[in-house]
CSV table of C-alpha atoms and ligand atoms in Angstrom, one decimal:
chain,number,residue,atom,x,y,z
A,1,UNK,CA,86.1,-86.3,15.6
A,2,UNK,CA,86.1,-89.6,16.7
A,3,UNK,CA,88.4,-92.2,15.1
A,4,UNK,CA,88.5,-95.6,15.7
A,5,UNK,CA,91.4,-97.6,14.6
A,6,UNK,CA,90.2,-102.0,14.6
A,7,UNK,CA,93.2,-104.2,13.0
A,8,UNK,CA,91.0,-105.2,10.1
A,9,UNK,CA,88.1,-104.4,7.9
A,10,UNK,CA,85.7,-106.6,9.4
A,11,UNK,CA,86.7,-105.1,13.0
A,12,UNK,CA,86.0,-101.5,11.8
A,13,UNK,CA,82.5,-102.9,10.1
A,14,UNK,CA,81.7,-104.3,13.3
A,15,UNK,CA,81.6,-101.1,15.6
A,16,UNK,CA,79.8,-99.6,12.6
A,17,UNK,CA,77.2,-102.3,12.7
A,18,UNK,CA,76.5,-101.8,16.5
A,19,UNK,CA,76.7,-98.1,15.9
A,20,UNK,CA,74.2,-98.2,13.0
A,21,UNK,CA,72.2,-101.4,15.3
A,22,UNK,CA,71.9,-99.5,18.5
A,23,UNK,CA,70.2,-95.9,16.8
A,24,UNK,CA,67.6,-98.0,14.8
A,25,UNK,CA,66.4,-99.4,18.3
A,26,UNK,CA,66.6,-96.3,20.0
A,27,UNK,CA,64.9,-94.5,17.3
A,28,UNK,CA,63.0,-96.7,15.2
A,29,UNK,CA,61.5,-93.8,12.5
A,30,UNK,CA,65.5,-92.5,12.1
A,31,UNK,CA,66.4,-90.7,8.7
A,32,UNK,CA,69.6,-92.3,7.7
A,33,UNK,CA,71.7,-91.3,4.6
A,34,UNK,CA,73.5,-94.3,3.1
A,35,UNK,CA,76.4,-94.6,0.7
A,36,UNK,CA,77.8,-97.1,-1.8
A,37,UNK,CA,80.8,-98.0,-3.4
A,38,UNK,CA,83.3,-101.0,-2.3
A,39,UNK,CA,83.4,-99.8,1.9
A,40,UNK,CA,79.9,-100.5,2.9
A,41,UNK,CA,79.1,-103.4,1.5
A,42,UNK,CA,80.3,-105.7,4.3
A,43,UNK,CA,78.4,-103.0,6.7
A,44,UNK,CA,75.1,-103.7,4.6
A,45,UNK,CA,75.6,-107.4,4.9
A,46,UNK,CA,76.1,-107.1,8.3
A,47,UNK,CA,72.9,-105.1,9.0
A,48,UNK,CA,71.2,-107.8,6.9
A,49,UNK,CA,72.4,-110.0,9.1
A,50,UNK,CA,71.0,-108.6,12.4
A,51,UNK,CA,67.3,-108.6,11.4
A,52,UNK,CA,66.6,-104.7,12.5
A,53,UNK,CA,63.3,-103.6,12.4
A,54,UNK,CA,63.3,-101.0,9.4
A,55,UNK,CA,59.5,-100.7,8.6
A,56,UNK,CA,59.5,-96.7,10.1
A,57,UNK,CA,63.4,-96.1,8.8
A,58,UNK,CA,63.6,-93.6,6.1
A,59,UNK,CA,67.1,-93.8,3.6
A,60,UNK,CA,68.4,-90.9,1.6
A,61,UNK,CA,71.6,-92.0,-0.4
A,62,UNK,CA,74.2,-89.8,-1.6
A,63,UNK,CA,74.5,-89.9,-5.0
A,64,UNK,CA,73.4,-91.5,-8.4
A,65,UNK,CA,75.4,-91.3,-11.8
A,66,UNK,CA,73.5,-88.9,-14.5
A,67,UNK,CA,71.9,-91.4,-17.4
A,68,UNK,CA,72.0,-94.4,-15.4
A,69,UNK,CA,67.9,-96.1,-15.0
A,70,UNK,CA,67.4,-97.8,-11.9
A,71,UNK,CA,68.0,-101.1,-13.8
A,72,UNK,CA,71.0,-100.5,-14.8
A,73,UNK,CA,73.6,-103.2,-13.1
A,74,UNK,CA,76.1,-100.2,-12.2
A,75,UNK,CA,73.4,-97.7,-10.9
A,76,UNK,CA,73.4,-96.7,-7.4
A,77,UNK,CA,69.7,-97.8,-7.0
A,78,UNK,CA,70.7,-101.4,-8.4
A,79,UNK,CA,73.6,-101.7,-5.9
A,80,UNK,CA,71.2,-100.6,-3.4
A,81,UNK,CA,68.4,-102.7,-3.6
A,82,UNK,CA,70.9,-105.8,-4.3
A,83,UNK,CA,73.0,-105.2,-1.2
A,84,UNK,CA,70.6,-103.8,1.1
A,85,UNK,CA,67.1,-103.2,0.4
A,86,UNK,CA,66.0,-106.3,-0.3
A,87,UNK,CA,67.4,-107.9,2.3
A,88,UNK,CA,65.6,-105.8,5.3
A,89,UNK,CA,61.7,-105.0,5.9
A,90,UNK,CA,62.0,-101.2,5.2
A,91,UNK,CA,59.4,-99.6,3.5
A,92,UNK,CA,59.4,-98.9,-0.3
A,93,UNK,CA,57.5,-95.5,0.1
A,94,UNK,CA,60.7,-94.4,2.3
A,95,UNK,CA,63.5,-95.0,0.2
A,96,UNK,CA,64.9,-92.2,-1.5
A,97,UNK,CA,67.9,-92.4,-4.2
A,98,UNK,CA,68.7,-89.5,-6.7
A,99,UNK,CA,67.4,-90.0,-9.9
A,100,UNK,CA,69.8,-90.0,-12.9
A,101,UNK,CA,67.3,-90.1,-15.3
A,102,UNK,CA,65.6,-86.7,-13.9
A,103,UNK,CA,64.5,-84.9,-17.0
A,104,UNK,CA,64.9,-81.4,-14.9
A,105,UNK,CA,68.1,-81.9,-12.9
A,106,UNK,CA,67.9,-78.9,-10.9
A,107,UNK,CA,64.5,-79.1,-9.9
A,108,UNK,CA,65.0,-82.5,-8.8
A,109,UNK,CA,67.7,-81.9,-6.6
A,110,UNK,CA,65.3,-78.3,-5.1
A,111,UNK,CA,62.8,-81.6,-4.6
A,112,UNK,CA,65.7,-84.3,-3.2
A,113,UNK,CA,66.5,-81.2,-0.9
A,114,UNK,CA,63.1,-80.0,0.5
A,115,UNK,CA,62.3,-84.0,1.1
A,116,UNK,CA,65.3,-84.5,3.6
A,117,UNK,CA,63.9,-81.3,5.2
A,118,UNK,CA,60.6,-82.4,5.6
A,119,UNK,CA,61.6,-86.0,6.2
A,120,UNK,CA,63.2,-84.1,9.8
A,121,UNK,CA,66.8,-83.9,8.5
A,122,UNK,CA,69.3,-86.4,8.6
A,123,UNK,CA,70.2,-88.6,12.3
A,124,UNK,CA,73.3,-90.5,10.5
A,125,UNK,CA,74.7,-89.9,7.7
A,126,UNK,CA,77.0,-93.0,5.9
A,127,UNK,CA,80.1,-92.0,3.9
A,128,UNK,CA,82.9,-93.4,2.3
A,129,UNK,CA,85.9,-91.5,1.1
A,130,UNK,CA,86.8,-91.0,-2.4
A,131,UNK,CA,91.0,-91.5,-2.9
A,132,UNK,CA,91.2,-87.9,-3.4
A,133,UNK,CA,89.2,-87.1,-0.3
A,134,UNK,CA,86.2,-86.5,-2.1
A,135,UNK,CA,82.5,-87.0,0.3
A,136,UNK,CA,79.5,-88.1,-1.9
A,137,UNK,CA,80.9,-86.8,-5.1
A,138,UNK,CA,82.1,-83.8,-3.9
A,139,UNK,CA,85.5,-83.8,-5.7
A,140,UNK,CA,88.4,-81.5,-4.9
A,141,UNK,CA,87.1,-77.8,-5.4
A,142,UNK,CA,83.5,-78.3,-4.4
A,143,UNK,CA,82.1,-75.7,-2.7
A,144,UNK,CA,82.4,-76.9,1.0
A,145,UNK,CA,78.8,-74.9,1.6
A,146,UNK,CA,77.7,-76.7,-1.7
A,147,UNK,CA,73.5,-78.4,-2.3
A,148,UNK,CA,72.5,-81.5,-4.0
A,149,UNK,CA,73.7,-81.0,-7.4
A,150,UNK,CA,74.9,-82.3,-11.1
A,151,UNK,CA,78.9,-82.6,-10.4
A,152,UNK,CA,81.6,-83.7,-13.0
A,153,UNK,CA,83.1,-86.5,-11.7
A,154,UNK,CA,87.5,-85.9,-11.9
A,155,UNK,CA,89.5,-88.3,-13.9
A,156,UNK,CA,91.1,-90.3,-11.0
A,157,UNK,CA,87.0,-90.9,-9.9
A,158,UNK,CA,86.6,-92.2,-13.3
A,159,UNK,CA,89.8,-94.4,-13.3
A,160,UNK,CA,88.5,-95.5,-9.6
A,161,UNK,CA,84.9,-96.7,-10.6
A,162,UNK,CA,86.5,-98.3,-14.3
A,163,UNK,CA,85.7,-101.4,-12.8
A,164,UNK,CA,82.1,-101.5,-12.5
A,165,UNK,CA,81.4,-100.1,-16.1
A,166,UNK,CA,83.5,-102.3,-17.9
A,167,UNK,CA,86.5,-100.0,-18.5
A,168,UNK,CA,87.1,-95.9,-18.0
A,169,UNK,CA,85.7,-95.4,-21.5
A,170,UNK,CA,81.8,-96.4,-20.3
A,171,UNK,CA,82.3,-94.4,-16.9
A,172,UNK,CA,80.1,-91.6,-16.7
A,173,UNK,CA,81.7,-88.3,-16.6
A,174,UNK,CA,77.9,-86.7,-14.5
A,175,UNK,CA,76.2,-87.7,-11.4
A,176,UNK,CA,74.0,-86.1,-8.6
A,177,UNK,CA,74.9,-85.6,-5.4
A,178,UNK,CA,73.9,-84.2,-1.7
A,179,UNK,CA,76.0,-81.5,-1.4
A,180,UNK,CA,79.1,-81.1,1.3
A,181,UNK,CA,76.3,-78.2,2.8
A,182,UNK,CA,73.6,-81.1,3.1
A,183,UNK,CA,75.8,-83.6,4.4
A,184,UNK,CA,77.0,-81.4,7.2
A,185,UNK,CA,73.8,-80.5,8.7
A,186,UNK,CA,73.4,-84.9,9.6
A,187,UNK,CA,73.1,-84.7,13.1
A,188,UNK,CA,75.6,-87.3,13.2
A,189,UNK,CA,78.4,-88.6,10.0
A,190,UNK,CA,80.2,-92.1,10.3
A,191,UNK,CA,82.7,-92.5,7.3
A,192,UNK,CA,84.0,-96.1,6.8
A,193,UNK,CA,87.7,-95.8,5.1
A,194,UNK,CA,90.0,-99.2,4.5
A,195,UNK,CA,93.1,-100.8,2.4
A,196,UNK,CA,96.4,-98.4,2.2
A,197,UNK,CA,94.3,-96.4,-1.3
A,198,UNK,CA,92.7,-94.4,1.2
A,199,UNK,CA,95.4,-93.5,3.7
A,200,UNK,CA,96.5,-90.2,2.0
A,201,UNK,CA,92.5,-89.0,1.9
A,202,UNK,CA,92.3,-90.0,5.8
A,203,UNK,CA,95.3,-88.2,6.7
A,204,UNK,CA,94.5,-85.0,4.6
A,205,UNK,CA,90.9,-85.3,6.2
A,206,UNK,CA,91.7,-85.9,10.1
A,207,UNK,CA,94.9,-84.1,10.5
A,208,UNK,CA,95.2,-81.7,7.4
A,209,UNK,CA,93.3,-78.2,7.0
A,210,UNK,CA,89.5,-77.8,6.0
A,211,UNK,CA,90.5,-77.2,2.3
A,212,UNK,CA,88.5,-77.8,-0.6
A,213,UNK,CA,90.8,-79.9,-2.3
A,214,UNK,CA,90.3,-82.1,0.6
A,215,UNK,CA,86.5,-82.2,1.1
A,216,UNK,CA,86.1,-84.7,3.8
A,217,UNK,CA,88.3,-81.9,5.8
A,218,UNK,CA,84.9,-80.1,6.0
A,219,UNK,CA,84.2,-82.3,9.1
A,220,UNK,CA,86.7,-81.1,11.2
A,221,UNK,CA,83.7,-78.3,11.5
A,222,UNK,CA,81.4,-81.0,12.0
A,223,UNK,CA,80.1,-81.6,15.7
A,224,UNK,CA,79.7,-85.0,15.5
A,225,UNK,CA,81.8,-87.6,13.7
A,226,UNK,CA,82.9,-90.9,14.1
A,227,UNK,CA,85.4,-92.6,11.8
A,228,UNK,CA,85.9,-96.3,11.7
A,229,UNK,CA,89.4,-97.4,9.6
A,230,UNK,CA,91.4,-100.4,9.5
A,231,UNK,CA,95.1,-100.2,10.2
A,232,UNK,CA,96.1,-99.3,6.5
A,233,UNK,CA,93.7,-96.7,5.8
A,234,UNK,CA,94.7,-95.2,9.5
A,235,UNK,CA,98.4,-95.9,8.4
A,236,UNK,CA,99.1,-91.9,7.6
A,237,UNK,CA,97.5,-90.5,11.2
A,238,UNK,CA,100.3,-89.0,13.0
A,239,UNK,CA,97.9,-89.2,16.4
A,240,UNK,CA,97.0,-93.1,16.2
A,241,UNK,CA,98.3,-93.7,19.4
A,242,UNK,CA,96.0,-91.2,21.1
A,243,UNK,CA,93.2,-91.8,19.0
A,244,UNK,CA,93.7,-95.7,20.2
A,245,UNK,CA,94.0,-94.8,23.7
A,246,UNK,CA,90.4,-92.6,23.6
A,247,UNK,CA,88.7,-95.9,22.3
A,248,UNK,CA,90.0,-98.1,24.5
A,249,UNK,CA,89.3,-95.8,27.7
A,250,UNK,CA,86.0,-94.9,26.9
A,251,UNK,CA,83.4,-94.5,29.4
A,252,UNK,CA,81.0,-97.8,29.8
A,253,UNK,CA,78.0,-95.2,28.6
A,254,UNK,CA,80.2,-94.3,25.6
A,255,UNK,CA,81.2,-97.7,24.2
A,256,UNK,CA,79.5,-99.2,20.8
C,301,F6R,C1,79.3,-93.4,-2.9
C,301,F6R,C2,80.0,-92.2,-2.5
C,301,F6R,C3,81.5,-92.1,-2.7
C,301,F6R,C4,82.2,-93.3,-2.2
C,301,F6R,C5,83.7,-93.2,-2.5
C,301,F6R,C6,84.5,-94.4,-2.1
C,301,F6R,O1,77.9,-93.3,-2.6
C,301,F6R,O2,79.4,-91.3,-2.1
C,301,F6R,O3,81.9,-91.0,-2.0
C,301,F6R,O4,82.0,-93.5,-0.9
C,301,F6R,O5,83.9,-93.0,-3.9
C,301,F6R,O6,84.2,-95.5,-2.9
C,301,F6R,P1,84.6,-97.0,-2.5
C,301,F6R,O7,83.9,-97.3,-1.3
C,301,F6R,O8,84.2,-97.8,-3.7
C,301,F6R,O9,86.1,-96.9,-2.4
């Protein structure tokens, strides 16, 4: 695991950036996997900003809340398409977002599986970190060798998202998600984590045992991670100072 520790938000955004920047030049058809919620949206704005070339870039997001149409204002595909998609010149044909509204939920996520597969699998997967370590929506107690699936989100989730639903009452209780199993076979995972909320999760993840109850544990296991936090959410690490010193001594051909 890498972990890179920037003073601020924007800092931590910035490596991801030029992380994110440097594969879709050195591999213009990558398969990325994207997240939402708060943590990426300065990420998405900053990609935005950079004018890449995405016409041969193919997106798989995480997750999508059961019951939610595409045009709903608090839907993953709505935040995508506001945040990112529309700002960028990737192809329409080569997005792909879970659908909430699948009539056959099982099948769909069989299909959602099979397409990552023959898409080539994932080059970098995107995550955020839920406060209670969840990956996707993976909660506490998912399997950690679990498929894309219909997951019931925990109460603190709920209470988390409140906001964008107009109060916990209208949160949904169901969405889809990749599975811990999908997201750990991404040949590469960059999780974004900032603000003190998160500083418990990160600790658990980076420096606690691969439990369940922890998902983001799970990539401990993983052979290639980096991590990008701002002091708060990296406010917990017992190791900070050595994970500081392995960024700043980095080899020139290692650097972001
Ligand atoms: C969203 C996702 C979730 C979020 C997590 C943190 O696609 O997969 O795991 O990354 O809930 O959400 P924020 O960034 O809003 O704190």
């Amino acid at each position: 695991m890498e972990i890179v520790i920037q003073p601020t938000e924007e800092g931590a955004t910035g490596v991801a950036a030029r992380l994110m920047a440097r594969l879709l030049r050195d591999k213009p058809d990558a398969v990325l996997g994207l997240a939402t919620g708060s943590t990426p949206l300065p990420l998405y704005r900053e990609l935005a900003r950079m004018k890449l070339d995405w016409r041969r870039v193919t997106t798989f997001n995480l997750d999508e809340y059961v019951g939610l149409a595409p045009k709903h204002p608090a839907s993953y595909h709505y935040f995508m398409r506001e945040n990112l998609f529309r700002h960028i010149n990737i192809s329409e044909k080569n997005i792909h977002i879970p659908d909430g509204m699948a009539a056959d939920v099982p099948a769909f996520c069989r299909r959602y599986e099979e397409r990552i597969r023959r898409a080539g699998g994932i080059d970098l997967q995107l995550l955020g970190i839920g406060s209670d370590g969840h990956i996707g929506f993976n909660e506490p107690s998912s399997s950690l060798a679990s498929r894309t699936r219909i997951k019931t989100l925990t109460a603190r989730t709920r209470r988390d998202n409140a906001r964008h639903f107009g109060g916990e009452a209208r949160a949904p209780h169901h969405v889809i998600t990749m599975g811990i199993g999908t997201i750990m076979e991404s040949w590469h995972c960059l999780l974004l984590a900032f603000g003190k909320k998160k500083a418990r999760a990160i600790a658990g993840a980076v420096e606690g045992p691969i439990t369940a109850m922890n998902p983001a544990s799970v990539l401990q296991l993983h052979p290639k991670v980096t991590i990008c936090l701002d002091e708060d959410a990296a406010s917990l690490l017992k190791m900070k100072r050595y994970y500081r010193w392995v960024f700043d001594n980095k080899p020139e051909w290692q650097t972001f």
